[in-house]
Coordinates of C-alpha atoms in Angstrom, one line a residue:
M1 CA -51.5 -10.0 16.5
S2 CA -48.2 -8.9 15.1
G3 CA -47.7 -7.0 11.8
S4 CA -48.7 -4.0 10.2
S5 CA -52.3 -3.4 8.5
P6 CA -53.0 -3.6 5.0
Q7 CA -53.6 0.0 4.7
H8 CA -50.0 0.8 6.6
R9 CA -48.3 -1.6 4.3
N10 CA -49.7 0.2 1.2
E11 CA -48.6 3.7 2.6
K12 CA -45.0 2.0 3.1
I13 CA -45.1 0.8 -0.6
A14 CA -46.6 4.3 -1.8
T15 CA -43.7 5.8 0.0
I16 CA -41.0 3.9 -1.4
S17 CA -42.3 4.1 -4.9
L18 CA -42.5 7.8 -4.4
R19 CA -38.7 8.1 -3.6
K20 CA -37.8 6.0 -6.7
V21 CA -40.0 8.2 -9.0
M22 CA -38.7 11.7 -7.3
P23 CA -35.6 13.0 -8.7
Q24 CA -32.9 13.1 -5.9
D25 CA -31.8 16.5 -4.7
F26 CA -28.1 17.2 -3.7
S27 CA -28.6 21.1 -3.8
G28 CA -26.0 23.0 -1.8
K29 CA -24.4 20.1 -0.5
N30 CA -20.7 19.2 0.1
L31 CA -20.1 16.2 -2.5
R32 CA -16.4 16.5 -2.8
G33 CA -15.0 12.8 -3.9
R34 CA -18.4 11.5 -3.6
N35 CA -18.6 8.3 -5.9
F36 CA -21.8 8.5 -8.2
K37 CA -20.2 5.8 -10.8
G38 CA -23.0 4.3 -12.9
Q39 CA -25.6 5.7 -11.0
N40 CA -28.8 6.4 -12.4
L41 CA -29.5 10.0 -11.6
T42 CA -32.1 11.4 -14.3
G43 CA -33.4 14.8 -13.1
A44 CA -31.3 15.0 -9.9
K45 CA -30.6 18.3 -8.6
F46 CA -26.9 19.0 -7.6
I47 CA -27.9 23.5 -7.5
G48 CA -25.2 25.0 -5.8
A49 CA -23.3 21.9 -5.0
D50 CA -19.5 21.3 -4.2
I51 CA -18.8 18.4 -6.7
R52 CA -15.0 18.7 -7.0
G53 CA -13.2 15.6 -7.3
A54 CA -16.8 13.6 -7.6
N55 CA -16.7 10.7 -9.8
F56 CA -19.9 10.4 -12.3
T57 CA -18.3 8.1 -14.6
N58 CA -21.1 6.4 -16.8
A59 CA -23.8 7.8 -14.5
I60 CA -27.2 8.7 -16.0
L61 CA -27.5 12.2 -15.7
K62 CA -30.3 13.3 -18.2
E63 CA -32.0 16.4 -17.3
A64 CA -29.8 16.7 -14.2
D65 CA -29.3 20.5 -13.1
F66 CA -25.7 21.6 -11.9
T67 CA -26.6 25.3 -12.1
R68 CA -23.9 27.2 -10.0
A69 CA -22.1 23.8 -8.9
K70 CA -18.5 24.1 -8.6
A71 CA -16.7 21.2 -10.3
G72 CA -12.7 20.5 -10.1
L73 CA -9.8 19.5 -8.1
Q74 CA -10.1 18.8 -4.6
R75 CA -7.8 20.8 -2.5
R76 CA -5.1 18.0 -1.7
W77 CA -4.8 17.6 -5.8
T78 CA -4.3 21.1 -6.3
I79 CA -1.6 21.1 -3.9
F80 CA 0.1 17.8 -5.4
L81 CA -0.3 19.1 -9.0
V82 CA 1.2 22.6 -8.1
T83 CA 4.1 20.8 -6.4
I84 CA 4.7 18.8 -9.6
S85 CA 4.5 22.0 -11.6
L86 CA 7.2 23.7 -9.3
F87 CA 9.5 20.8 -9.3
L88 CA 9.5 20.8 -13.4
S89 CA 10.2 24.5 -12.9
A90 CA 13.1 23.8 -10.6
I91 CA 14.5 21.2 -12.8
S92 CA 14.4 23.4 -15.9
G93 CA 16.3 26.1 -14.1
L94 CA 19.3 23.7 -13.3
I95 CA 19.3 22.4 -17.0
L96 CA 19.0 25.9 -18.0
I97 CA 22.5 26.6 -16.0
L98 CA 24.3 24.0 -18.1
A99 CA 23.0 25.4 -21.0
S100 CA 23.9 28.9 -20.4
F101 CA 27.2 27.9 -19.4
W102 CA 27.9 25.7 -22.6
V103 CA 26.5 28.7 -24.9
A104 CA 28.4 31.1 -23.0
F105 CA 31.7 28.9 -23.2
F106 CA 31.8 29.9 -27.2
F107 CA 32.4 33.5 -26.6
T108 CA 35.4 33.2 -24.7
S109 CA 38.5 34.6 -26.0
D110 CA 40.4 31.7 -25.9
N111 CA 37.6 29.7 -28.0
I112 CA 36.9 33.0 -30.5
K113 CA 40.9 32.9 -31.3
Q114 CA 40.9 29.2 -31.8
Y115 CA 37.8 28.6 -33.8
T116 CA 37.2 32.3 -34.5
I117 CA 33.9 34.0 -33.9
F118 CA 31.8 31.7 -36.3
P119 CA 30.8 28.9 -33.8
S120 CA 29.4 31.9 -31.4
V121 CA 27.4 33.6 -34.5
V122 CA 26.0 30.1 -35.3
V123 CA 24.6 29.8 -31.7
L124 CA 22.8 32.8 -32.0
I125 CA 21.5 32.0 -35.0
V126 CA 20.2 28.5 -34.1
L127 CA 18.8 30.1 -30.8
A128 CA 16.8 32.6 -33.1
I129 CA 15.6 30.1 -35.2
L130 CA 14.2 27.9 -32.4
F131 CA 12.7 30.8 -30.7
I132 CA 11.1 32.1 -34.0
A133 CA 10.0 28.6 -34.7
T134 CA 8.3 28.1 -31.3
I135 CA 6.4 31.5 -31.2
R136 CA 5.1 31.2 -35.1
Q137 CA 4.6 27.5 -35.2
G138 CA 4.7 25.9 -32.0
L139 CA 6.7 24.1 -30.0
G140 CA 6.2 20.7 -31.1
A141 CA 7.4 22.4 -34.7
A142 CA 10.7 24.0 -33.2
A143 CA 11.5 20.7 -31.5
A144 CA 11.2 18.7 -34.9
A145 CA 13.5 21.2 -36.4
V146 CA 16.2 21.1 -34.1
P147 CA 18.1 17.8 -35.6
A148 CA 17.7 19.4 -38.9
T149 CA 19.1 22.6 -37.5
A150 CA 22.2 20.9 -36.2
A151 CA 23.1 19.2 -39.0
G152 CA 22.5 22.1 -41.6
A153 CA 25.0 24.2 -39.1
A154 CA 27.6 21.6 -39.4
A155 CA 27.5 21.4 -43.1
V156 CA 28.1 25.1 -43.0
A157 CA 31.1 24.8 -40.9
V158 CA 32.5 22.3 -42.8
A159 CA 32.2 24.4 -45.8
A160 CA 33.4 27.8 -44.2
T161 CA 36.4 26.2 -42.2
G162 CA 37.1 23.1 -44.2
T163 CA 37.8 21.1 -41.1
G164 CA 35.9 18.5 -39.3
T165 CA 36.9 20.0 -36.1
G166 CA 34.9 23.5 -36.7
A167 CA 32.0 21.2 -37.8
A168 CA 32.2 19.3 -34.0
V169 CA 32.8 22.9 -32.5
V170 CA 29.5 23.9 -34.1
T171 CA 27.5 20.9 -33.4
G172 CA 28.4 21.3 -29.8
A173 CA 27.1 24.8 -30.0
V174 CA 24.0 23.6 -31.5
A175 CA 23.5 21.0 -28.8
G176 CA 23.7 23.9 -26.2
A177 CA 21.2 25.8 -28.0
G178 CA 19.0 22.5 -27.9
A179 CA 19.4 22.3 -24.4
A180 CA 18.1 25.5 -23.9
A181 CA 15.3 24.7 -25.8
V182 CA 14.5 21.7 -24.1
T183 CA 14.6 23.9 -21.0
A184 CA 12.0 26.2 -22.7
A185 CA 9.9 23.4 -23.2
M186 CA 10.2 22.4 -19.4
A187 CA 9.4 26.0 -18.2
V188 CA 6.6 26.0 -20.9
V189 CA 4.8 22.9 -19.2
A190 CA 5.6 24.0 -15.7
V191 CA 3.9 27.3 -15.9
A192 CA 1.2 25.8 -18.0
V193 CA 0.1 23.2 -15.8
A194 CA 0.6 25.5 -12.7
G195 CA -2.0 28.0 -14.4
A196 CA -4.2 25.4 -15.4
V197 CA -4.5 24.0 -12.1
A198 CA -4.5 26.9 -9.7
G199 CA -4.7 29.9 -11.8
A200 CA -2.5 32.9 -11.8
V201 CA -1.0 32.7 -8.7
A202 CA 0.4 29.1 -9.2
G203 CA 1.6 30.4 -12.4
A204 CA 3.3 33.3 -11.0
V205 CA 5.0 31.2 -8.3
A206 CA 6.5 28.8 -11.2
V207 CA 7.7 31.8 -13.0
A208 CA 9.3 33.2 -9.8
V209 CA 11.2 29.9 -9.4
A210 CA 12.1 29.8 -13.2
V211 CA 13.3 33.5 -12.9
A212 CA 15.4 32.7 -10.0
M213 CA 17.2 29.8 -11.6
A214 CA 17.6 32.5 -14.5
V215 CA 19.6 34.6 -12.1
A216 CA 21.6 31.6 -10.7
V217 CA 22.5 31.2 -14.3
A218 CA 23.7 34.3 -15.0
V219 CA 25.8 34.5 -11.7
V220 CA 27.1 31.0 -12.4
G221 CA 28.1 31.7 -16.0
A222 CA 29.6 34.8 -15.6
A223 CA 31.4 33.7 -12.4
A224 CA 32.6 30.4 -14.1
V225 CA 33.7 32.2 -17.6
T226 CA 34.9 35.4 -16.0
V227 CA 34.6 37.2 -19.4
P228 CA 32.3 40.0 -19.7
V229 CA 31.0 38.9 -23.2
A230 CA 30.5 35.9 -22.1
G231 CA 28.6 36.5 -18.9
A232 CA 26.3 38.9 -20.6
V233 CA 25.4 36.1 -23.2
A234 CA 24.7 33.6 -20.4
V235 CA 22.2 36.3 -18.6
A236 CA 20.7 37.1 -22.0
V237 CA 20.3 33.0 -23.1
A238 CA 18.4 32.5 -19.5
V239 CA 16.3 35.3 -19.4
A240 CA 15.2 34.8 -23.3
V241 CA 14.6 31.1 -22.2
V242 CA 12.7 32.0 -19.4
A243 CA 10.5 34.6 -21.2
L244 CA 9.9 32.3 -24.1
G245 CA 8.1 29.9 -21.6
I246 CA 6.0 32.1 -20.2
Y247 CA 4.9 33.8 -23.4
V248 CA 4.2 30.0 -24.9
A249 CA 2.4 28.6 -21.7
W250 CA 0.4 32.0 -21.8
R251 CA -0.6 31.3 -25.5
A252 CA -1.3 27.4 -25.2
L253 CA -3.8 28.3 -22.2
A254 CA -5.4 31.4 -24.2
G255 CA -6.3 28.9 -26.8
D256 CA -3.5 29.6 -29.2
E257 CA -4.2 26.7 -31.9
K258 CA -0.1 26.5 -32.7
Q259 CA 0.5 25.8 -29.1
A260 CA -2.4 23.2 -28.7
L261 CA 0.3 20.2 -27.5
I262 CA 1.1 22.4 -24.6
R263 CA -2.3 23.1 -23.8
T264 CA -3.4 19.6 -24.0
V265 CA -0.5 18.2 -21.6
A266 CA -1.6 21.1 -19.1
I267 CA -5.1 20.5 -19.1
V268 CA -4.5 16.4 -18.9
F269 CA -2.5 17.2 -16.1
A270 CA -4.9 19.7 -14.6
A271 CA -7.9 17.2 -14.7
T272 CA -6.3 14.6 -13.1
G273 CA -8.2 13.8 -9.9
G274 CA -11.1 16.4 -10.8
T275 CA -14.8 16.0 -11.4
S276 CA -15.3 13.4 -13.6
F277 CA -18.2 13.0 -15.9
R278 CA -16.6 10.6 -18.5
N279 CA -18.8 8.6 -20.6
A280 CA -21.8 9.8 -18.6
D281 CA -25.3 10.5 -20.3
L282 CA -25.9 14.3 -19.9
T283 CA -28.7 14.7 -22.3
D284 CA -30.7 18.1 -21.5
A285 CA -28.3 18.6 -18.3
N286 CA -28.0 22.1 -17.3
F287 CA -24.7 23.7 -16.4
T288 CA -25.5 27.3 -16.2
E289 CA -23.3 29.6 -14.2
A290 CA -21.3 26.2 -13.3
T291 CA -17.4 26.1 -12.5
L292 CA -16.1 23.4 -14.4
K293 CA -12.0 23.7 -14.5
S294 CA -10.4 20.4 -14.4
T295 CA -13.6 18.5 -15.3
D296 CA -13.3 15.3 -17.7
F297 CA -15.9 15.3 -20.3
R298 CA -14.5 12.7 -22.6
T299 CA -17.0 10.5 -24.5
A300 CA -20.1 12.1 -22.5
N301 CA -23.2 12.5 -24.2
L302 CA -23.6 16.4 -24.5
T303 CA -26.9 16.4 -26.3
R304 CA -28.7 19.6 -25.8
T305 CA -26.4 20.1 -22.7
C306 CA -26.7 23.7 -21.6
F307 CA -23.3 25.4 -20.7
R308 CA -24.5 29.1 -20.8
N309 CA -22.3 31.4 -18.3
T310 CA -20.5 28.5 -17.3
E311 CA -16.7 29.5 -15.9
K312 CA -13.4 27.9 -16.8
L313 CA -14.9 25.4 -19.5
D314 CA -11.8 26.2 -21.4
R315 CA -9.9 24.3 -19.0
A316 CA -11.8 21.2 -19.2
R317 CA -11.0 17.8 -20.5
V318 CA -13.5 17.4 -23.7
G319 CA -11.7 15.0 -25.6
K320 CA -13.2 14.7 -29.4
S321 CA -16.7 16.4 -28.5
I322 CA -18.2 19.6 -29.7
L323 CA -16.6 21.6 -27.0
A324 CA -13.3 21.0 -28.4
D325 CA -13.6 23.8 -31.2
T326 CA -13.1 26.8 -29.6
R327 CA -15.9 28.6 -31.7
I328 CA -18.6 26.4 -30.4
R329 CA -17.4 26.3 -26.9
E330 CA -17.7 30.2 -26.9
L331 CA -21.0 30.1 -28.5
L332 CA -22.4 27.8 -26.1
V333 CA -20.9 29.9 -23.2
T334 CA -21.7 33.4 -24.3
G335 CA -24.8 32.8 -26.5
N336 CA -23.4 35.3 -29.0
G337 CA -22.5 34.1 -32.6
Y338 CA -23.6 37.7 -34.3
K339 CA -21.5 37.9 -37.5
K340 CA -19.2 35.0 -36.7
S341 CA -18.3 32.3 -39.0
Y342 CA -19.2 28.7 -38.3
V343 CA -18.7 27.0 -41.5
G344 CA -18.6 23.3 -41.9
A345 CA -18.9 23.4 -37.8
N346 CA -20.0 20.5 -35.7
L347 CA -22.8 21.9 -33.7
Q348 CA -24.7 18.5 -33.8
G349 CA -26.7 18.1 -30.4
A350 CA -25.7 21.7 -29.2
N351 CA -28.2 23.7 -26.7
L352 CA -28.0 27.2 -28.6
T353 CA -31.6 28.0 -27.2
G354 CA -31.7 32.0 -27.1
V355 CA -28.5 32.3 -29.2
N356 CA -27.9 35.2 -31.3
L357 CA -26.7 34.0 -34.8
N358 CA -27.8 37.1 -36.5
E359 CA -25.8 37.4 -39.8
A360 CA -23.8 34.7 -39.0
N361 CA -21.9 32.0 -41.6
L362 CA -23.6 28.7 -41.0
K363 CA -22.8 27.4 -44.1
Q364 CA -22.4 23.5 -44.4
A365 CA -22.8 23.4 -40.8
N366 CA -24.1 20.1 -38.7
L367 CA -27.0 21.2 -36.7
N368 CA -28.7 17.7 -36.5
E369 CA -30.8 17.2 -33.2
A370 CA -29.6 20.8 -31.8
T371 CA -32.2 23.1 -30.4
L372 CA -32.5 26.6 -31.2
Y373 CA -35.3 27.3 -29.3
L374 CA -36.0 31.3 -29.6
A375 CA -32.8 31.5 -31.3
N376 CA -31.8 34.6 -33.8
V377 CA -30.9 33.0 -37.2
E378 CA -31.9 36.5 -39.1
F379 CA -30.1 37.0 -42.2
A380 CA -27.8 33.6 -41.5
N381 CA -26.1 31.6 -44.1
L382 CA -27.6 28.3 -43.6
T383 CA -26.7 27.2 -47.2
E384 CA -26.1 23.3 -47.2
T385 CA -26.4 23.1 -43.4
Q386 CA -27.6 19.8 -42.0
A387 CA -30.7 20.3 -40.0
L388 CA -32.4 16.9 -39.2
A389 CA -34.4 16.6 -36.2
T390 CA -33.2 20.2 -35.2
D391 CA -35.6 22.4 -33.0
F392 CA -36.2 25.8 -34.4
T393 CA -39.3 26.3 -32.6
A394 CA -40.4 30.1 -32.0
A395 CA -36.8 31.1 -33.8
S396 CA -36.5 34.3 -35.9
F397 CA -35.8 33.5 -39.6
T398 CA -36.2 36.6 -41.4
G399 CA -33.6 37.2 -44.4
A400 CA -32.1 33.7 -44.1
C401 CA -30.3 31.7 -46.7
L402 CA -31.8 28.2 -46.7
E403 CA -30.5 27.2 -50.3
A404 CA -30.3 23.2 -50.3
W405 CA -30.6 23.1 -46.4
N406 CA -31.4 19.4 -45.2
I407 CA -34.6 19.1 -43.0
D408 CA -36.8 16.1 -42.4
G409 CA -39.9 15.6 -40.6
N410 CA -38.5 15.8 -37.2
T411 CA -37.2 19.3 -37.9
K412 CA -39.8 21.5 -35.7
L413 CA -40.8 24.8 -37.6
D414 CA -43.4 25.5 -35.0
R415 CA -44.1 29.5 -34.7
V416 CA -41.0 30.5 -36.5
D417 CA -41.1 34.4 -36.8
C418 CA -40.3 35.1 -40.4
R419 CA -41.2 37.6 -43.1
F420 CA -38.9 36.3 -46.0
V421 CA -36.2 34.3 -46.6
Y422 CA -33.8 33.5 -49.6
L423 CA -33.2 30.1 -51.6
L424 CA -30.1 31.2 -53.2
E425 CA -27.0 32.1 -51.4
Y426 CA -25.5 34.1 -54.7
P427 CA -27.5 35.9 -57.1
K428 CA -28.6 34.2 -60.6
P429 CA -25.5 35.4 -63.2
G430 CA -26.5 38.8 -64.4
T431 CA -29.5 39.5 -61.8
D432 CA -29.7 40.4 -58.3
D433 CA -32.2 37.3 -57.8
R434 CA -31.7 35.2 -54.8
E435 CA -35.1 33.6 -55.2
R436 CA -36.9 35.6 -52.3
R437 CA -40.0 33.8 -50.9
P438 CA -42.3 35.2 -50.8
S439 CA -41.4 37.0 -54.3
S440 CA -42.9 40.1 -52.6
G441 CA -44.6 41.0 -49.6
E442 CA -44.3 39.0 -46.3
F443 CA -45.3 36.0 -45.1
A444 CA -48.5 35.7 -43.2
S445 CA -48.5 34.0 -39.9
G446 CA -47.8 29.9 -40.6
E447 CA -46.6 30.6 -44.0
F448 CA -43.2 30.0 -43.6
T449 CA -43.8 26.5 -42.0
K450 CA -46.2 25.6 -44.9
L451 CA -43.6 26.4 -47.4
F452 CA -41.4 23.7 -46.4
D453 CA -44.2 21.1 -45.8
E454 CA -43.3 19.7 -49.2
V455 CA -40.0 19.1 -48.2
L456 CA -40.8 17.6 -45.1
N457 CA -43.3 14.9 -46.5
T458 CA -41.2 13.9 -49.5
I459 CA -38.3 11.8 -49.9
D460 CA -35.7 12.7 -52.7
L461 CA -34.5 9.8 -55.0
I462 CA -31.4 11.1 -56.8
F463 CA -29.9 9.4 -59.8
R464 CA -26.8 10.8 -61.2
N465 CA -26.5 8.7 -64.5
G466 CA -29.9 8.5 -65.5
I467 CA -32.4 6.1 -64.7
D468 CA -33.0 2.4 -65.6
W469 CA -36.7 2.4 -65.6
K470 CA -37.5 -1.3 -65.5
A471 CA -35.3 -1.4 -62.2
F472 CA -37.1 1.5 -60.8
V473 CA -40.6 0.1 -61.4
A474 CA -39.3 -3.2 -59.6
A475 CA -37.6 -1.7 -56.6
F476 CA -40.7 1.0 -56.1
K477 CA -43.2 -1.9 -56.4
K478 CA -40.9 -3.9 -53.7
V479 CA -40.6 -0.8 -51.2
Q480 CA -44.3 -0.6 -51.6
V481 CA -45.0 -4.4 -50.7
E482 CA -42.6 -4.1 -47.7
N483 CA -44.4 -1.0 -46.5
E484 CA -47.7 -2.1 -46.8
G485 CA -50.1 0.3 -45.0
T486 CA -47.6 3.3 -45.9
E487 CA -49.2 5.3 -48.8
L488 CA -46.2 6.1 -51.0
T489 CA -46.8 8.0 -54.5
I490 CA -44.7 9.8 -56.9
Q491 CA -45.1 13.6 -56.7
S492 CA -42.6 14.8 -59.3
I493 CA -39.8 13.7 -61.8
E494 CA -37.1 16.5 -62.3
N495 CA -34.3 16.5 -65.0
K496 CA -31.6 18.6 -63.1
G497 CA -29.4 18.1 -66.2
D498 CA -25.8 16.2 -66.7
G499 CA -27.7 13.0 -66.3
V500 CA -28.9 14.0 -62.9
I501 CA -32.8 12.9 -62.2
V502 CA -34.7 13.6 -59.1
V503 CA -37.8 11.8 -58.2
K504 CA -39.8 13.1 -55.4
V505 CA -41.9 10.6 -53.2
N506 CA -44.7 11.4 -51.2
V507 CA -45.0 9.9 -47.6
P508 CA -46.8 10.5 -44.5
P509 CA -45.5 12.4 -41.8
D510 CA -44.1 10.1 -39.6
T511 CA -42.7 7.8 -42.0
N512 CA -38.9 6.5 -41.1
K513 CA -37.7 8.2 -44.5
E514 CA -34.4 7.3 -43.7
D515 CA -35.4 3.4 -44.0
I516 CA -37.2 3.8 -47.2
H517 CA -34.5 5.6 -49.0
R518 CA -32.3 2.9 -48.0
S519 CA -34.3 0.2 -49.1
F520 CA -35.3 1.4 -52.1
T521 CA -31.4 2.2 -52.9
Q522 CA -30.4 -1.1 -52.3
S523 CA -33.3 -2.7 -54.2
Y524 CA -32.7 -0.4 -57.3
E525 CA -29.2 -1.3 -57.4
L526 CA -29.9 -4.9 -57.1
M527 CA -32.5 -4.9 -59.8
A528 CA -30.4 -2.9 -62.1
A529 CA -27.4 -5.4 -61.8
R530 CA -29.5 -8.2 -62.6
L531 CA -30.9 -6.8 -65.6
E532 CA -27.6 -5.7 -66.8
D533 CA -26.4 -9.6 -66.5
K534 CA -29.6 -10.3 -68.3
D535 CA -28.6 -8.1 -71.2
K536 CA -24.9 -9.3 -71.2
Q537 CA -26.4 -13.0 -71.6
I538 CA -28.3 -12.2 -74.5
T539 CA -25.8 -10.2 -76.1
F540 CA -24.0 -13.4 -75.9
L541 CA -26.3 -15.6 -77.4
E542 CA -27.0 -13.1 -80.1
G543 CA -23.2 -13.3 -81.0
I544 CA -23.4 -17.3 -81.1
V545 CA -26.1 -17.2 -83.5
T546 CA -24.5 -14.5 -85.7
Q547 CA -21.4 -16.7 -86.0
L548 CA -23.6 -19.7 -87.1
S549 CA -25.7 -17.7 -89.5
A550 CA -22.5 -16.5 -91.6
K551 CA -21.8 -20.2 -92.7
P552 CA -23.8 -22.4 -95.1
V553 CA -25.8 -24.9 -92.9
T554 CA -27.3 -28.3 -94.0
I555 CA -29.6 -29.9 -91.5
E556 CA -30.4 -33.5 -91.8
V557 CA -32.9 -34.9 -89.4
K558 CA -33.6 -38.4 -88.5
A559 CA -35.6 -39.4 -85.4
T560 CA -37.4 -42.5 -84.3
A561 CA -40.0 -42.9 -81.9
E562 CA -42.2 -45.6 -80.5
N563 CA -45.0 -44.4 -78.5
K564 CA -46.8 -47.0 -76.6
I565 CA -50.2 -45.2 -75.0
G566 CA -50.7 -45.7 -71.8
S567 CA -47.2 -46.9 -71.5
D568 CA -44.9 -45.1 -69.1
N569 CA -41.8 -46.3 -71.1
I570 CA -41.0 -43.4 -73.9
D571 CA -38.4 -43.7 -76.0
Q572 CA -37.0 -40.3 -77.7
S573 CA -34.0 -40.2 -79.9
R574 CA -32.8 -37.7 -82.3
K575 CA -29.6 -36.9 -84.1
V576 CA -28.9 -33.4 -85.9
E577 CA -26.1 -32.8 -88.2
I578 CA -25.0 -29.3 -89.0
S579 CA -22.3 -28.8 -92.0
G580 CA -19.9 -25.9 -91.5
G581 CA -18.8 -27.1 -87.9
T582 CA -19.6 -29.9 -86.4
V583 CA -23.2 -30.3 -84.0
N584 CA -24.3 -33.2 -82.4
A585 CA -27.3 -33.8 -80.8
T586 CA -28.4 -37.6 -79.7
G587 CA -31.0 -39.0 -77.5
A588 CA -28.1 -39.5 -75.2
G589 CA -29.0 -36.0 -73.4
S590 CA -26.1 -33.9 -74.7
L591 CA -25.1 -31.3 -77.6
S592 CA -22.1 -31.0 -78.7
L593 CA -20.9 -27.7 -80.7
G594 CA -17.4 -28.5 -82.2
D595 CA -15.0 -26.5 -84.9
I596 CA -16.9 -23.4 -85.3
D597 CA -14.5 -21.2 -87.0
G598 CA -12.0 -24.0 -86.0
T599 CA -11.8 -22.8 -82.3
T600 CA -14.9 -23.9 -80.3
A601 CA -16.2 -26.9 -78.8
N602 CA -19.0 -26.8 -76.1
T603 CA -20.9 -29.8 -74.5
I604 CA -24.3 -28.8 -73.2
Q605 CA -26.0 -31.7 -71.3
N606 CA -29.7 -32.0 -71.7
L607 CA -31.9 -32.1 -68.7
P608 CA -32.9 -35.5 -67.3
D609 CA -36.1 -37.2 -68.3
S610 CA -39.2 -35.8 -66.3
A611 CA -39.8 -38.9 -64.4
D612 CA -36.0 -38.8 -63.2
R613 CA -36.1 -34.7 -62.1
P614 CA -36.6 -34.1 -58.5
S615 CA -39.9 -33.1 -57.3

């Protein structure tokens, strides 16, 4: 009899189910170039794995462990990109030959005799301006300044020489300086790409190529011009351009914001063909001590992703994520934010477990959904900080300033270590009172959390121009009906001055406060608008009555009615005449107001008889 026993089949099913549930383990494996695109790898282990060139685009990597993993480029991509950078370096050297020769041309004795020394001086001035602008404002700003510099130099030449020829000569000289600037830009990109891809060795090679070309420039320039001064100028220009390229590339890779354009270009090149986590879900993933050079994190979900002690994260392509901010990136890697400023910083969803934020300035920072488990925020400034659904479990809060910080029922304050806090950033005028809590002594165990229970279980309804109480009552009743089963009670009404009134509403701990707040706000605005329209209608009618009452009125009423009991045929006719204007009302079902003050003519149709009205 063929087939397996029921027990054997059950064991196979159990084994298959176990494989589906158990996280996959790729620890220590060579995964270079592997394609994991779109796969569900929740909880998978990549500890110590080589994931260079691997594709995790759109993959689900929640709680995945990449501890000590090595991401980045495969060797063939590294060789290709370094070759490209060397090619750029060589091209820049060739352009530098022409630029240096052209600049040196204006320092020959024949040109100095013909055009005076003026064009030569202008060349040096223009070069100096471009170099200074590049160093102080960045290569992009310097490039934008070239046309304006050329136009200005030409105008000065016309004023100085009185001829268009002088202007043309100076413009040509400026063009030579511009070519030198272009050469510097190419050298910068070449060195930056080489450094970003393969580090100091490749960068040094690119520099060597540029220097070799610069020496060639000096030789060619001196030989072609055969004038010592011009040859010296050629050498000086070549060396200066190469030195500028090296300096700007170094500053760009060091994170200088003025050279952000060069850095962005270099990293885009360096991440081509590297490990890709683009649009992947890395919620709670762990990259501790991983190497992340040439890695693409664009549009990835980095909620509570751990980057502690990672290497080369500054060489990763991070798009618009929180990693784009140098301050945040360094904090996530080092865990040290002691006395540093993060004013207005976006730390939403950041993994700040155990970080040192002692005396740090987090004013107006966004900490929503971040985790600060065991973090040190003692004497930190949390004024106006957003901390919705933030995890402060076991964090140290002593001395922190919590003025107007924003927390909700999902903010975790369990086991917080805190002796006292301040509720004001600055003392009240003329005092040193920062509203210390407790006012004297220290919090007992658990008292800090109790202090904010009121905040965690209330909704603040803020009215900046007073309250329309009719609209408030109607909207509040509507929200209560919509949330039947949720106890909503008004805790307090506070007048903050300048027309600002705050109504605090008690809600149960697990209530969706955002939905209730939004529902009330919409209902209140709608009710207030209706009441305002009704008031306008009443005011309009009162105006008509006032106009009519200002004139003498004589009313003659003639009415006939034939009523027949038990008959469905009821004939009603009335005629009303008012002097001082014309008002006619007839049984035909119309009311006409004419010539009130000689200007008004309105007709109001009467309702149809009850027998003709739709049911």
